[in-house]
Short mmCIF file of C-alpha atoms and ligand atoms in Angstrom, two decimals:
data_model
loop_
_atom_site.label_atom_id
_atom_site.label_comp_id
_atom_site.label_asym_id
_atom_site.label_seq_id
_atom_site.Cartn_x
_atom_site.Cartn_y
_atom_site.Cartn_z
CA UNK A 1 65.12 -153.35 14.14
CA UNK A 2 66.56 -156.66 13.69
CA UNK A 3 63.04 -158.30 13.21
CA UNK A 4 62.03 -156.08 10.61
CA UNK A 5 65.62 -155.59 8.98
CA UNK A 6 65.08 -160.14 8.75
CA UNK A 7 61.02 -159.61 7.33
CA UNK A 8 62.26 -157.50 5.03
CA UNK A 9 64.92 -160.00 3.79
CA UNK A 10 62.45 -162.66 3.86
CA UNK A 11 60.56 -160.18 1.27
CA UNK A 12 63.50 -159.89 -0.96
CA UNK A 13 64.03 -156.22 -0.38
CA UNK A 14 68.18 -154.94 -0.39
CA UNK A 15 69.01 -153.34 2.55
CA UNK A 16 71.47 -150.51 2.42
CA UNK A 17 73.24 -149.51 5.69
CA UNK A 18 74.29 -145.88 6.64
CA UNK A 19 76.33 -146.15 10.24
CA UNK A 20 76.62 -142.57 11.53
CA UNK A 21 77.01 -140.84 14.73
CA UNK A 22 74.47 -137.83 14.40
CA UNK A 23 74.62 -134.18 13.97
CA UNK A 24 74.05 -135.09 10.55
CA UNK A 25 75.36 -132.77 7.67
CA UNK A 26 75.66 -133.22 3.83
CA UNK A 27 78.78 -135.73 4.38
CA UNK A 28 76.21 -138.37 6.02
CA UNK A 29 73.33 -137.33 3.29
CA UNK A 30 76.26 -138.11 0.32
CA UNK A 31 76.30 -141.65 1.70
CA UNK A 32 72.66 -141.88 2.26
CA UNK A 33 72.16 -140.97 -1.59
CA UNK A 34 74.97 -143.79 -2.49
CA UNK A 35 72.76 -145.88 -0.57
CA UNK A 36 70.29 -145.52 -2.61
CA UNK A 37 71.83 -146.91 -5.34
CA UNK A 38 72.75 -149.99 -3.42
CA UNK A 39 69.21 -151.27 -2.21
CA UNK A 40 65.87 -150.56 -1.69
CA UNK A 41 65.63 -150.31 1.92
CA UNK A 42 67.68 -147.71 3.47
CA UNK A 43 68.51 -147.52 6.88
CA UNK A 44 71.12 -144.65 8.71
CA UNK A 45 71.64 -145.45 12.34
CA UNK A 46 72.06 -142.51 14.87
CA UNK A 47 74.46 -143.81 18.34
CA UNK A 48 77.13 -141.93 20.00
CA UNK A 49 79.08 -145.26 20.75
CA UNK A 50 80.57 -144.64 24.11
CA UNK A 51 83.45 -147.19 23.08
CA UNK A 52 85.32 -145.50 20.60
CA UNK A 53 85.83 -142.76 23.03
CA UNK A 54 89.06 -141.78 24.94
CA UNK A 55 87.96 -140.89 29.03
CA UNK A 56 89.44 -137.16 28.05
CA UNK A 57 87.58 -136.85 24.60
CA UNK A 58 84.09 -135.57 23.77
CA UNK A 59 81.92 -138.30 24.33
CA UNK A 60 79.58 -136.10 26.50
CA UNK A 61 79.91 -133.20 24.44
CA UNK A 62 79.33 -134.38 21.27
CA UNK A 63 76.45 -132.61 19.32
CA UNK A 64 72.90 -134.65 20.01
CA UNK A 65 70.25 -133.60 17.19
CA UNK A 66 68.29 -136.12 16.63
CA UNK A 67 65.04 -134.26 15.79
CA UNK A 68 66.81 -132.85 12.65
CA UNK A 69 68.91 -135.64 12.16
CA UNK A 70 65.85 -137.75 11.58
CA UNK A 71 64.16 -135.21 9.27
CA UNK A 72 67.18 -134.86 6.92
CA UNK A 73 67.36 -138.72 6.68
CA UNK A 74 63.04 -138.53 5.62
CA UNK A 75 63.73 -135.61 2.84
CA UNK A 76 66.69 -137.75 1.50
CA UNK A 77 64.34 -140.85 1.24
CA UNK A 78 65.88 -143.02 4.44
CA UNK A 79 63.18 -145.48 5.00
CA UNK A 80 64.22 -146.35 8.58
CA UNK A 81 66.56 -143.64 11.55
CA UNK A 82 67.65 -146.63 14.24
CA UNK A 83 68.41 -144.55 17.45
CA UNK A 84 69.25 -147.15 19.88
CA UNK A 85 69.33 -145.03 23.59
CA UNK A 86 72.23 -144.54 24.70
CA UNK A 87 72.33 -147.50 27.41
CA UNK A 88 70.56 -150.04 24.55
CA UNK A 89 73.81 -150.95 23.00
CA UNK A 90 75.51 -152.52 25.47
CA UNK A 91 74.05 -154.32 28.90
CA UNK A 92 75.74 -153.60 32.01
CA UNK A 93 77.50 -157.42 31.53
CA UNK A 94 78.80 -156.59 28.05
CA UNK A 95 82.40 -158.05 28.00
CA UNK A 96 82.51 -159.34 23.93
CA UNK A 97 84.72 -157.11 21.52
CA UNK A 98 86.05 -157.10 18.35
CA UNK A 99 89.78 -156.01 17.22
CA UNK A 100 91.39 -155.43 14.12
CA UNK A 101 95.18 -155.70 14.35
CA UNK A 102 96.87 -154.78 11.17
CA UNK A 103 94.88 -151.60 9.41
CA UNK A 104 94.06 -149.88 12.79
CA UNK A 105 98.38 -149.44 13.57
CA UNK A 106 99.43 -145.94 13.36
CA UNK A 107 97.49 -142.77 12.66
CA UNK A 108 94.40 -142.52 14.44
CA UNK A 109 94.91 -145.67 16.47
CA UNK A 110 98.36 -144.47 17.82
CA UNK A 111 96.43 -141.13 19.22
CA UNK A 112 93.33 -142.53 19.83
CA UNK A 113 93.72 -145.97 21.81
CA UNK A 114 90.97 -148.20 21.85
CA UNK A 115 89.33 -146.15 19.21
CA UNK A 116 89.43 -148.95 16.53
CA UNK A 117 88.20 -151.56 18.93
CA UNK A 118 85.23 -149.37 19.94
CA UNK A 119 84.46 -149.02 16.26
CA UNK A 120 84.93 -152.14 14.88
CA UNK A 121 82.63 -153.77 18.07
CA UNK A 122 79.79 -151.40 17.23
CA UNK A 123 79.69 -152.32 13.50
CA UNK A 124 79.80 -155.36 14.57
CA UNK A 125 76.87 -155.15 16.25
CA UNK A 126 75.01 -152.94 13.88
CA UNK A 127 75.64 -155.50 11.08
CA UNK A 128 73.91 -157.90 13.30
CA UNK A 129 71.14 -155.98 14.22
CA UNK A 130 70.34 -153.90 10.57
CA UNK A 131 71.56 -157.05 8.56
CA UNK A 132 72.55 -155.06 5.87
CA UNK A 133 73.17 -156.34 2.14
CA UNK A 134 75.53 -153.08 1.80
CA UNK A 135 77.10 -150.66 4.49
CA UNK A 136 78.12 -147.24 3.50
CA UNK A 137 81.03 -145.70 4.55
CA UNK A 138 82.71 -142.09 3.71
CA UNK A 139 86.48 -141.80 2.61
CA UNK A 140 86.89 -139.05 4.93
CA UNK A 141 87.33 -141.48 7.77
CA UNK A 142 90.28 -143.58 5.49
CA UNK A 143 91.58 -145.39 7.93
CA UNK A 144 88.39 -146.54 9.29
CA UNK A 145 87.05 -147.77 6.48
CA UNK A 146 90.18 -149.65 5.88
CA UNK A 147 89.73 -151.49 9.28
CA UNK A 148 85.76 -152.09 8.46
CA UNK A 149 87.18 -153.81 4.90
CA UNK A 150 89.59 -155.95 7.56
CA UNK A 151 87.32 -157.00 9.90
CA UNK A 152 84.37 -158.18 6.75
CA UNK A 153 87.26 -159.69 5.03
CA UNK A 154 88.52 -161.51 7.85
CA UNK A 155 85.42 -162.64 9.73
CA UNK A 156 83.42 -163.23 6.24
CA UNK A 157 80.81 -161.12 6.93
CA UNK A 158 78.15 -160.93 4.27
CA UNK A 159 78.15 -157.52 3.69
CA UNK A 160 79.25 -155.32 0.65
CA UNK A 161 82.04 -152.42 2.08
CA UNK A 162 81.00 -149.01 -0.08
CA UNK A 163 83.50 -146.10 0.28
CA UNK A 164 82.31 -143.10 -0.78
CA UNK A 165 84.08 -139.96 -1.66
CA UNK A 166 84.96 -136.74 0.96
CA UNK A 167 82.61 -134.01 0.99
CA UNK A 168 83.81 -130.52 1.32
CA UNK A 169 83.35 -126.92 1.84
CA UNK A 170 83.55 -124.49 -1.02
CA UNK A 171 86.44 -123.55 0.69
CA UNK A 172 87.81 -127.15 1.18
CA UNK A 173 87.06 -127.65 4.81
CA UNK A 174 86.19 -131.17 5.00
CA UNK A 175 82.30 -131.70 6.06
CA UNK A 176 82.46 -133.08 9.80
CA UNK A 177 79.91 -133.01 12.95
CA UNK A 178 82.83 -131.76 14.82
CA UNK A 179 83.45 -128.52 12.62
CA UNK A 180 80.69 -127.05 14.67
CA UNK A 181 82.82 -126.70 18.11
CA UNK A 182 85.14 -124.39 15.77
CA UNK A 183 84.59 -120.59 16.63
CA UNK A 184 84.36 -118.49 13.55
CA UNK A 185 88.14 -117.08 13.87
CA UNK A 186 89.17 -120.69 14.45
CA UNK A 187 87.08 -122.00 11.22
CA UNK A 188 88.48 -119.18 9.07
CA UNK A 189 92.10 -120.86 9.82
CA UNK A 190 90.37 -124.59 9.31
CA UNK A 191 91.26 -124.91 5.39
CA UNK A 192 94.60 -124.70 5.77
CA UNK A 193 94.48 -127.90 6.24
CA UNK A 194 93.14 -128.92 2.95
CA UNK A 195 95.80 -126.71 1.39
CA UNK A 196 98.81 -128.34 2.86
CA UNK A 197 97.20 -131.88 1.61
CA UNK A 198 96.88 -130.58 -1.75
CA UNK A 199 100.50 -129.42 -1.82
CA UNK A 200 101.68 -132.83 -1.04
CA UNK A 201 99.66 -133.95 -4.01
CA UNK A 202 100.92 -131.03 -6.31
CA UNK A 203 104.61 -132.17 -5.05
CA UNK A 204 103.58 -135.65 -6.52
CA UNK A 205 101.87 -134.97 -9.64
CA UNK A 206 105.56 -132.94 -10.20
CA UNK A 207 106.85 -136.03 -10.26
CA UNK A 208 108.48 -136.27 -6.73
CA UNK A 209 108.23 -140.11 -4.63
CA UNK A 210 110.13 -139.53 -1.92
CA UNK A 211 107.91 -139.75 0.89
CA UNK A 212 110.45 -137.39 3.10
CA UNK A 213 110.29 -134.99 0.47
CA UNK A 214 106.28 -134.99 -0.29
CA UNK A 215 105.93 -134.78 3.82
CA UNK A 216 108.31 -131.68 3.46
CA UNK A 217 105.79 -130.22 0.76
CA UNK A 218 103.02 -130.61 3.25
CA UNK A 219 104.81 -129.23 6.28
CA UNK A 220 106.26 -126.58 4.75
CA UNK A 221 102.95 -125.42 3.59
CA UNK A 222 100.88 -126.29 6.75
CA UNK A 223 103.12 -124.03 8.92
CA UNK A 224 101.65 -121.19 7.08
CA UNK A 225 98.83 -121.92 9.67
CA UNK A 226 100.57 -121.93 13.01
CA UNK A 227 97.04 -122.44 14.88
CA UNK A 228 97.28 -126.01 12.98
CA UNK A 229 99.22 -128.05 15.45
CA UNK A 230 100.05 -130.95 14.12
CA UNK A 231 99.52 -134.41 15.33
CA UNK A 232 100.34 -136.60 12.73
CA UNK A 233 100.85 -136.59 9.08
CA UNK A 234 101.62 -140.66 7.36
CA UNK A 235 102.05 -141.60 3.97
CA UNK A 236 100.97 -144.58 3.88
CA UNK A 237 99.62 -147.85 1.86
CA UNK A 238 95.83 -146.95 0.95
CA UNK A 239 94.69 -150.62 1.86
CA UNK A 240 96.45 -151.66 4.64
CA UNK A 241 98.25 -148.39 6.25
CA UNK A 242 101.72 -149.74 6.34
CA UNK A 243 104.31 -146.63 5.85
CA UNK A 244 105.82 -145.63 2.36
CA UNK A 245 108.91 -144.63 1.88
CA UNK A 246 108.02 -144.41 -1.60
CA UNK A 247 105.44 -143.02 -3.19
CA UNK A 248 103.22 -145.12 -5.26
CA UNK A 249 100.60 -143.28 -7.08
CA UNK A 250 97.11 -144.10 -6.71
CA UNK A 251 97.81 -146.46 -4.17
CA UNK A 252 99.36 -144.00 -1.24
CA UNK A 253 96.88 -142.33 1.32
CA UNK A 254 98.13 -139.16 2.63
CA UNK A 255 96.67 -138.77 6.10
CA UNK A 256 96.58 -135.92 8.71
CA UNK A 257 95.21 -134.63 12.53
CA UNK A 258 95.46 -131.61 13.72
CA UNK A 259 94.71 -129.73 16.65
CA UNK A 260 92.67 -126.17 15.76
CA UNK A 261 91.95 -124.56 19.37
CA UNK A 262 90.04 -127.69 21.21
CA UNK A 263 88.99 -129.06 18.12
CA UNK A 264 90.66 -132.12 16.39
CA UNK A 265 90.45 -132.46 12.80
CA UNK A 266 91.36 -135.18 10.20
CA UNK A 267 91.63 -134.90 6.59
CA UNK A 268 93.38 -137.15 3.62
CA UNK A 269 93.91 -137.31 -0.07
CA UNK A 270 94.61 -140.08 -2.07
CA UNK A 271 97.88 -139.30 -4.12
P1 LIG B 301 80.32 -139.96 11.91
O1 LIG B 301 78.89 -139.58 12.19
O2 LIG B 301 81.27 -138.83 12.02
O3 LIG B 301 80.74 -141.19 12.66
O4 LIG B 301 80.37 -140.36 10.38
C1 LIG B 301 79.49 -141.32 9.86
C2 LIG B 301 79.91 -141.66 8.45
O5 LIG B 301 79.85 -140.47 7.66
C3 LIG B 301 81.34 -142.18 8.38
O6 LIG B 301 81.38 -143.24 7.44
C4 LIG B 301 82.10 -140.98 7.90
O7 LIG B 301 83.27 -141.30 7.18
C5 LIG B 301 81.08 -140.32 6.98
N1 LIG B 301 81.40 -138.90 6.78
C6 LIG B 301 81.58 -137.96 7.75
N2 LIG B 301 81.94 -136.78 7.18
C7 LIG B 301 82.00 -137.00 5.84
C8 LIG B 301 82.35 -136.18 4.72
N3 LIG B 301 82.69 -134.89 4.85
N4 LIG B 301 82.30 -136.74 3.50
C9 LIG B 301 81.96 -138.04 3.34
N5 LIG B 301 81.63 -138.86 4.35
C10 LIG B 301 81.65 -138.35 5.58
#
């Protein structure tokens, strides 16, 4: 991969970079079509990365379809799947890693520790070996994509950070590889979530900046959906995830996990 990803540099070609983690749906195809738009050689990478896994989370379970993953990626007009196996990444001697220490507090990297440092590592070494001119990521994983800014910004890394917008469910259910675990009863219940993030919003297009007050909004409106348990819910800068106590429009990232049976879920809205 890396040999051809530095040919086709040599050529002049634009390399656009689509990190994913399989079971592709039309989330992952959004970003491949953004990619599109940023260069001329587009490459999606398929790699459970053992990392950014917890020892009690679904690393084994995880959906594995590569067959299909790699024929959405050729109808979309990916020029290149990378599908390292699974032991490719990272020789038995690995010891090198990469961590952010600023966007990857709180949220996600308070429930998920040694999540960030998985992630950041692997991009890391995906950069290295796709040498991308762009890298495409999707807003539904905000506080990744905050820590992916970090670590380019910080380690000059000459590669362009695309965000690209959430893709959802006519009913609002965020798009995500893990919505297939949920059991239809359970998925019926799933865009509840949604709901209670767009009540938080409604609270502050109404005019209200209290962050206690917008965090009521949400919980009073989430509770409506008892099988939602709730693991955390932030207000927080979009950029750099500090808390808010006030809300500043635009520029405040309203975040949320839940627990729906044995499924977690994460969703956000920009308020
Ligand atoms: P994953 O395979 O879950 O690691 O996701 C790979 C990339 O696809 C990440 O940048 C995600 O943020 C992005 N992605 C996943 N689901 C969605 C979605 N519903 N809308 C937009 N991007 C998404």
């Amino acid at each position: 991969m890396q040999r051809l990803a530095l040919k086709l540099r040599g050529e002049g070609r634009r390399i656009a970079f689509v990190p994913t983690m399989g079971a592709l749906h039309e989330g992952h195809m959004s970003l491949v079509d953004e990619a599109k738009r940023r260069g001329d050689f587009i490459v999606v990478s398929v790699f459970v990365n053992p990392t950014q896994f917890g020892p009690t989370e679904d690393f084994a379970k995880y959906p594995r379809t590569l067959d299909a993953d790699a024929a959405l990626c050729r109808e979309r007009g990916a020029h290149c799947v990378f599908a390292p196996p699974s032991d490719g990444m990272y020789a038995a001697d690995f010891s090198t890693f990469i961590e952010e220490g600023l966007c990857s507090k709180g949220l996600c990297g308070d429930h998920r520790p040694g999540h960030f440092r998985g992630v950041t590592t692997v991009v890391a070494m995906l950069f290295n070996i796709v040498q991308p001119h762009a890298a495409i990521f999707g807003a539904k994983d905000a506080q990744q994509c905050a820590v992916i800014r970090k670590m380019v910004s910080d380690l000059f890394m000459p590669v362009d950070i695309v965000v690209a917008p959430i893709v959802r469910e006519k009913d609002g259910l965020a798009l995500s590889s893990r919505n297939r675990y949920l059991p239809a009863d359970l998925r019926a219940k799933a865009p509840s979530l949604y709901k209670a993030l767009l009540a938080a919003k409604a609270a502050v297009d109404s005019g209200e900046r209290d962050a206690a007050l917008v965090k009521s909004a949400f919980e009073r409106s989430l509770a409506q959906e008892p099988a939602l348990r709730l693991q955390y819910f932030t207000l927080t800068d979009a950029r750099t995830m500090e808390p808010l106590s006030k809300i500043r429009p635009g520029e405040t990232l309203a975040a949320v996990a839940v627990n729906l049976g044995e499924t977690r879920l994460i969703d956000n809205i920009t308020l």
